[in-house]
Tab-separated table of C-alpha atoms in Angstrom:
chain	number	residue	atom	x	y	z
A	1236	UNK	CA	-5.867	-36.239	21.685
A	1237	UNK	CA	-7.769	-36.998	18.722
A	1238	UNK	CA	-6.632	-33.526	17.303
A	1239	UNK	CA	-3.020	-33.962	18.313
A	1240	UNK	CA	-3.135	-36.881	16.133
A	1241	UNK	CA	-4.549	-34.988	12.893
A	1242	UNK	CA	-2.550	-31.989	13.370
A	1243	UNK	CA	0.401	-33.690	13.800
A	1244	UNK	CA	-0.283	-35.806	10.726
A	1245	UNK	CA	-1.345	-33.067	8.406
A	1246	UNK	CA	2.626	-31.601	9.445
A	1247	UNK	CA	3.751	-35.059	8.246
A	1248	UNK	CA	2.154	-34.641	5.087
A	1249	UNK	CA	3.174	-30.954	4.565
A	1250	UNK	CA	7.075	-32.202	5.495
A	1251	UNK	CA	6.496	-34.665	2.903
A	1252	UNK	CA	5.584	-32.648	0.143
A	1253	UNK	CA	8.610	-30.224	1.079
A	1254	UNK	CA	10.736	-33.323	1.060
A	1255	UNK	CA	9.272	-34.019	-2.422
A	1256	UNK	CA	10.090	-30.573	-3.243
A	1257	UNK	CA	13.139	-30.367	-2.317
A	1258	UNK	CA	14.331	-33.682	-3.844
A	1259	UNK	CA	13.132	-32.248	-7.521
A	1260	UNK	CA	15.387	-29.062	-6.902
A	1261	UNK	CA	18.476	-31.651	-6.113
A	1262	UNK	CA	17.759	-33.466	-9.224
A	1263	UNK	CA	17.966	-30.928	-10.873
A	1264	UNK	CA	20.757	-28.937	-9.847
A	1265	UNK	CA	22.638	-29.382	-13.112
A	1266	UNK	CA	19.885	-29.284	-15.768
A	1267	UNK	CA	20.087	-26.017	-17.522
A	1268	UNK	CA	17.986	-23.289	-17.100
A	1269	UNK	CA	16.323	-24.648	-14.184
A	1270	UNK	CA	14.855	-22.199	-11.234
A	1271	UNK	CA	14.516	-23.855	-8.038
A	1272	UNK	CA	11.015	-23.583	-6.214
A	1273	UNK	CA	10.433	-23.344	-2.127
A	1274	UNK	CA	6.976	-24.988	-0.710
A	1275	UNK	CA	4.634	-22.244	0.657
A	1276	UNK	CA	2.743	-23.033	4.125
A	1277	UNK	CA	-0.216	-21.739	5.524
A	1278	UNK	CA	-2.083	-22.899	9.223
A	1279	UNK	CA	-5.668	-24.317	9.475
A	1280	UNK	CA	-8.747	-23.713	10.491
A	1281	UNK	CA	-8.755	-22.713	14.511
A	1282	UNK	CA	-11.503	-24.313	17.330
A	1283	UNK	CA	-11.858	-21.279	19.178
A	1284	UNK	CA	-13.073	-22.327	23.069
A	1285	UNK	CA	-13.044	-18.166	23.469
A	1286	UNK	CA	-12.992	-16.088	21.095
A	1287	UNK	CA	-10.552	-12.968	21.769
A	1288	UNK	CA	-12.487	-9.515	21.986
A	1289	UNK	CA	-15.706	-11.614	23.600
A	1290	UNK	CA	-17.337	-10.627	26.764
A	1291	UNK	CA	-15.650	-11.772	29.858
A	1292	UNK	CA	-17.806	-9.757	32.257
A	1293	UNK	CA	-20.312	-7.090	31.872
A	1294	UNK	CA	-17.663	-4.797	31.464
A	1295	UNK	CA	-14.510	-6.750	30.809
A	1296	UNK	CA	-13.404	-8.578	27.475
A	1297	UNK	CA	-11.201	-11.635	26.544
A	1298	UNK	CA	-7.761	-10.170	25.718
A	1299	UNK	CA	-6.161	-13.163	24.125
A	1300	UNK	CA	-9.134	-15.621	24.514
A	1301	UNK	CA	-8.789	-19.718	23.329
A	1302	UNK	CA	-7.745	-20.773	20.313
A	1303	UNK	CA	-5.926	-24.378	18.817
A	1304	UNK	CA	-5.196	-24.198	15.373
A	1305	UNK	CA	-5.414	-27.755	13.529
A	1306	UNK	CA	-2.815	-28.227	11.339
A	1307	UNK	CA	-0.728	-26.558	8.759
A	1308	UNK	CA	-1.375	-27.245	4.908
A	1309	UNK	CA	0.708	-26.498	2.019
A	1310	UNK	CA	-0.222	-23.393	-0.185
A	1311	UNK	CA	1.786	-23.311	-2.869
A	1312	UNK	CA	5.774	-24.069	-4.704
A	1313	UNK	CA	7.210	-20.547	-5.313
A	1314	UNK	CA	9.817	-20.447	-7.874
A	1315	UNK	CA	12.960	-18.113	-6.841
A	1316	UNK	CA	13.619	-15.782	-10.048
A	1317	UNK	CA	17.267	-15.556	-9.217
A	1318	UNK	CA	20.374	-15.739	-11.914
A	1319	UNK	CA	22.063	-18.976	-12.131
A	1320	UNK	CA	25.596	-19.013	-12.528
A	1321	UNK	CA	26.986	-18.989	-16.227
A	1322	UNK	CA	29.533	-21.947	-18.172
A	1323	UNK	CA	31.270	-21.049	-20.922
A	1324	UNK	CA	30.052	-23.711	-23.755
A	1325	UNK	CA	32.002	-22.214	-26.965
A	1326	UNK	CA	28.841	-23.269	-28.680
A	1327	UNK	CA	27.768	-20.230	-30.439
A	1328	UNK	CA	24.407	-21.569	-30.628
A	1329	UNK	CA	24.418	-21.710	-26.870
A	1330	UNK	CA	22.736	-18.367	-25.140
A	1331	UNK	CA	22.269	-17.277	-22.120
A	1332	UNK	CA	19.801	-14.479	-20.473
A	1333	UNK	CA	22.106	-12.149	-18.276
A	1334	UNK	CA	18.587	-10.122	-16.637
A	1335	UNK	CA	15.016	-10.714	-16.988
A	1336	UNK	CA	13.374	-12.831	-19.809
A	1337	UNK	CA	12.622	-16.174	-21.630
A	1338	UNK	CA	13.225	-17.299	-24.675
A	1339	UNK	CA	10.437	-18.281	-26.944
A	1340	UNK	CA	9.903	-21.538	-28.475
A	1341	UNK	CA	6.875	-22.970	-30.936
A	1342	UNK	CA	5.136	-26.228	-29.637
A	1343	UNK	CA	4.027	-28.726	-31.664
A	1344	UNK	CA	0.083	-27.730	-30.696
A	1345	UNK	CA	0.340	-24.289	-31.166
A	1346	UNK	CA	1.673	-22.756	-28.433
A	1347	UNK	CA	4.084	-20.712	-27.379
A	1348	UNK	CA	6.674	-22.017	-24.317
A	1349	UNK	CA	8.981	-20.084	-22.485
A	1350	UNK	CA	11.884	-21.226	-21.527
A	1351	UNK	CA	15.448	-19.867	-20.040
A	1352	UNK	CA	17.362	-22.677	-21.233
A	1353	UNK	CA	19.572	-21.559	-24.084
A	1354	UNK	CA	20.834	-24.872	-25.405
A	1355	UNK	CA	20.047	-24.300	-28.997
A	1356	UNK	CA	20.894	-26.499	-31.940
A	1357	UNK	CA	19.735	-26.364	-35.849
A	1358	UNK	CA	16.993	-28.444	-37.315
A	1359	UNK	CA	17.606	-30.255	-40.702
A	1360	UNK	CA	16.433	-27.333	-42.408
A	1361	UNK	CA	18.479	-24.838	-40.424
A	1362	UNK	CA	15.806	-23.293	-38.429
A	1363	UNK	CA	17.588	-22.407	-35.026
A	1364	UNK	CA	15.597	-25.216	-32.209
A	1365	UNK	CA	15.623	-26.596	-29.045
A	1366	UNK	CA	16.903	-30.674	-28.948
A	1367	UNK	CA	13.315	-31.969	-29.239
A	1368	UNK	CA	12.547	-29.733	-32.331
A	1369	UNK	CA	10.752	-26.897	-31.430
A	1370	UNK	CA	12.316	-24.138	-33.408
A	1371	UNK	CA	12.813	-20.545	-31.566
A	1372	UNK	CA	10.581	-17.607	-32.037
A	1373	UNK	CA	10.548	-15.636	-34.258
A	1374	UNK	CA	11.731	-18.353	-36.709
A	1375	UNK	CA	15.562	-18.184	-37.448
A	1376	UNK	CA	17.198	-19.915	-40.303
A	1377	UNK	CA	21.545	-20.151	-40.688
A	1378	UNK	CA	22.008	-20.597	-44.272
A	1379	UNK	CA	23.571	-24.111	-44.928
A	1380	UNK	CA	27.216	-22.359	-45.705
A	1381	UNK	CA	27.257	-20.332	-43.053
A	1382	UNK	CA	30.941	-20.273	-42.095
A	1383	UNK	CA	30.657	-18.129	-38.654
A	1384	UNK	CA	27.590	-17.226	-36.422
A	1385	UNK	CA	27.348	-14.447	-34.365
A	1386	UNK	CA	24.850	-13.033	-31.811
A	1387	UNK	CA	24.939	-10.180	-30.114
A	1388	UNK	CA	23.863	-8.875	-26.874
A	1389	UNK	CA	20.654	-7.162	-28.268
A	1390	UNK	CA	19.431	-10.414	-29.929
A	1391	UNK	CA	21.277	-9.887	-33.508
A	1392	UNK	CA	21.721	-13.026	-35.391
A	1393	UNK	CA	24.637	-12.426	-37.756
A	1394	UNK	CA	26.338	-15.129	-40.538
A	1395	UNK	CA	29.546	-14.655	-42.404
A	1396	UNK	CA	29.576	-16.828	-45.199
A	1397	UNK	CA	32.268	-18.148	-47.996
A	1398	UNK	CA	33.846	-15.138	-50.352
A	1399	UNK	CA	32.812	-12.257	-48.036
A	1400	UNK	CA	33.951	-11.079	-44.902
A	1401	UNK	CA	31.089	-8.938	-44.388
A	1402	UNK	CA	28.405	-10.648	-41.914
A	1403	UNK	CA	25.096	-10.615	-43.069
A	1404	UNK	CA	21.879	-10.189	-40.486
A	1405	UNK	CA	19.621	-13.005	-40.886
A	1406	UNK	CA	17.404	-11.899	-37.952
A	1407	UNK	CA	16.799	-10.912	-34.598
A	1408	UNK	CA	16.112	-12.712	-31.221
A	1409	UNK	CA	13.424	-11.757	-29.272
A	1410	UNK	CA	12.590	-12.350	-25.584
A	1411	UNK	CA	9.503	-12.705	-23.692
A	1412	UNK	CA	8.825	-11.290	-19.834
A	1413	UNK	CA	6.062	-11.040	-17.437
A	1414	UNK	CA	4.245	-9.317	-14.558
A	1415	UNK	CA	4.274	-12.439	-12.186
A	1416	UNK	CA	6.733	-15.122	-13.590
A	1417	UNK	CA	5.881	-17.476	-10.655
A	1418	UNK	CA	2.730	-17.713	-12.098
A	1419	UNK	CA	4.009	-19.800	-15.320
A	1420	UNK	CA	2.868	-23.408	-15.697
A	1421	UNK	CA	5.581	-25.388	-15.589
A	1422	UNK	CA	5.231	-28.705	-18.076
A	1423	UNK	CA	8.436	-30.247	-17.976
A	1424	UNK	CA	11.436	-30.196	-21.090
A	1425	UNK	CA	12.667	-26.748	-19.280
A	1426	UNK	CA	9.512	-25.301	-20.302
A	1427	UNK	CA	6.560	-22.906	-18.664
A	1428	UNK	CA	3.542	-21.965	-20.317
A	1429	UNK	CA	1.337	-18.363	-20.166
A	1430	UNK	CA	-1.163	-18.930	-17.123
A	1431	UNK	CA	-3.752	-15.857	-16.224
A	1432	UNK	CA	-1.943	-15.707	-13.004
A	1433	UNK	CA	1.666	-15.363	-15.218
A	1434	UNK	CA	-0.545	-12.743	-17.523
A	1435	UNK	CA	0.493	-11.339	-20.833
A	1436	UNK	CA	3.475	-11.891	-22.345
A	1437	UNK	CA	5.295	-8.327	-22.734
A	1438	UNK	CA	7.939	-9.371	-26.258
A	1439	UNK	CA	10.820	-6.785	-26.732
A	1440	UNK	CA	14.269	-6.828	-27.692
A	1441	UNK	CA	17.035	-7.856	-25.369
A	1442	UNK	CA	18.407	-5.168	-23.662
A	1443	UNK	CA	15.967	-2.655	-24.754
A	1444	UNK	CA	13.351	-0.661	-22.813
A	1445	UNK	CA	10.987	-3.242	-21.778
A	1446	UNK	CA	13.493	-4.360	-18.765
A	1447	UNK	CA	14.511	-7.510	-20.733
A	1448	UNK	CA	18.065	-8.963	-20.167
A	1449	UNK	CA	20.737	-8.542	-22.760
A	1450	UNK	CA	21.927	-12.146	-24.660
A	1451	UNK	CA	25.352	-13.902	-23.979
A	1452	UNK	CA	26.372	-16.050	-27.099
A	1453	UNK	CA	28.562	-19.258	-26.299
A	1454	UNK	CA	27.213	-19.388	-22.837
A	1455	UNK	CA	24.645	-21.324	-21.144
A	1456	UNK	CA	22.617	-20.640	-17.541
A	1457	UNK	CA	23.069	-23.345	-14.812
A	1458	UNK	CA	20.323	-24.515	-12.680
A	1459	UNK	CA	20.172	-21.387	-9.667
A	1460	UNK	CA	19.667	-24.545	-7.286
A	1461	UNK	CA	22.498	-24.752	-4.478
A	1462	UNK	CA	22.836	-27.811	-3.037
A	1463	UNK	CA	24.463	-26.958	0.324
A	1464	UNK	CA	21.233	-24.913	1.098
A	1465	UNK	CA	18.452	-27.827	0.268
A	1466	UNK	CA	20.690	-30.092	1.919
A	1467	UNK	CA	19.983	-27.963	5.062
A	1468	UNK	CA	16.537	-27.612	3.935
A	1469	UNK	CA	16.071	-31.304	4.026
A	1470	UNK	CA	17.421	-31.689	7.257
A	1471	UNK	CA	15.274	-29.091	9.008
A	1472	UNK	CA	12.288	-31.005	6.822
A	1473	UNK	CA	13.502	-34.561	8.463
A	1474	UNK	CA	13.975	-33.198	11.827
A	1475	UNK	CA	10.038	-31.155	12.060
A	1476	UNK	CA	8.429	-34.807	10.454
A	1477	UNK	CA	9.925	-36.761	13.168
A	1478	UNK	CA	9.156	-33.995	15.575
A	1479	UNK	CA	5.213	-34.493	14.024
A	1480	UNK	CA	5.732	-38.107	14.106
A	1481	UNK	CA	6.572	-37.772	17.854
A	1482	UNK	CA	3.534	-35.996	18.452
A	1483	UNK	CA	1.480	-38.572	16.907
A	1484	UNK	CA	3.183	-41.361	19.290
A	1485	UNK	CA	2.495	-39.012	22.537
A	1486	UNK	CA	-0.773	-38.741	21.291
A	1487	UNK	CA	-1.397	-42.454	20.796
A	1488	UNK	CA	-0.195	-42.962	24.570
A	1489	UNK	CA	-2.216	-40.935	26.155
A	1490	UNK	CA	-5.214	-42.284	24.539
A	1491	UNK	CA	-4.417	-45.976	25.525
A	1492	UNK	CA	-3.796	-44.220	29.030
A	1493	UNK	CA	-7.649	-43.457	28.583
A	1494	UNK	CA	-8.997	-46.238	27.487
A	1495	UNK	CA	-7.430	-48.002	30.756
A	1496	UNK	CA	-8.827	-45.947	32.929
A	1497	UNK	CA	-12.060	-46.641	31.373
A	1498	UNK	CA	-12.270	-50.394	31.892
């Protein structure tokens, strides 16, 4: 009984962390860019009474033998790489990743984030940022009487300024993809970070022949969360911790139907 009571509790704890989970993803579901993640679960250790393939007999073995595993633990919060849907913003700073990629962004230490947020504004100096600052990368400046921007699907930045009609490049967006994207760091502000797990950034231009998506000006990604589904998620996460929880209270019973028959 005393295992029923820790297996059954470390399920409690796992449900918990999935309920955790899962309310992140609903607060979310309207923040741009954002990629939903699903808890991973793995069982325990198993006591093992028997141990299948041992000796039964002299010439017979245990075909299934006796084993109770002792709980379930959670592994790890996958992050589903799937498209969110796309709004129209007008904004033609505004861009959006149709395919595989991330836009890159300079952080204040150093580094380089990664983001697929493409809510893009310009700093006082023109440089093309995100809202907190952090201007894209490679650095892109609009000339202060820039009368039209354009980009284009392959990451063209384009300006059309007074007396000319004829646009004039001013540079070119580049995107950023990876071997295992799950294996970003996520640190918050829409923003992952290169992990050894993630590996090497692989930089090419959208649309080209690294397997990069192709830009959408005026557009921005939605969250990929859908609510319907983590509402069901979070009822089949309610339903196995009371389950747990009713394990624990069974177990609890039949130890006080012990100790009685002890005194």
């Amino acid at each position: 009984m005393i295992r029923a009571l820790y297996t059954a509790a470390s399920g409690m704890t796992a449900q918990q962390m999935n309920l955790d989970n899962i309310a992140n993803n609903l607060a979310n579901s309207s923040t741009t860019g954002f990629q939903q993640r699903r808890v991973a679960f793995s069982d325990m250790l198993y006591q093992s009474t028997t141990a299948p393939g041992s000796a039964a007999t002299s010439q017979t073995t245990n075909a299934s033998g006796l084993q109770v595993g002792l709980g379930v633990r959670p592994t790890s919060t996958e992050t589903i790489q799937t498209q969110g849907d796309f709004n129209t913003t007008g904004n033609p700073l505004d861009m959006a990743i149709s395919g595989n990629g991330f836009f890159q962004v300079l952080l204040p230490n150093g580094q380089t984030g990664y983001q697929r947020s493409g809510s893009f504004q310009l700093s006082s100096q023109g440089v093309i940022s995100t809202s907190d600052g952090n201007p894209l990368q490679p650095s892109i400046t609009i000339p202060p009487n820039a009368t039209n921007v354009t980009i284009g699907s392959d990451g063209t930045v384009s300006v059309t300024q007074p007396g000319t009609t004829q646009a004039t490049n001013v540079g070119q967006i580049q995107l950023a993809t990876f071997v295992n994207p799950g294996g970003l760091n996520s640190v918050g502000n829409n923003m992952y970070l290169a992990t050894t797990a993630s590996g090497d950034p692989t930089i090419g231009t959208p649309g080209g022949s690294e397997g990069l998506g192709t830009i959408q000006q005026g557009v921005l990604e939605e969250s990929n969360v859908s609510v319907v589904d983590q509402f069901v998620q979070m009822i089949v996460a309610q339903r196995s911790y009371e389950s747990n929880s009713r394990v624990v209270k069974a177990a609890d019973e039949m130890l006080q139907q012990l100790n009685q028959l002890s005194q």
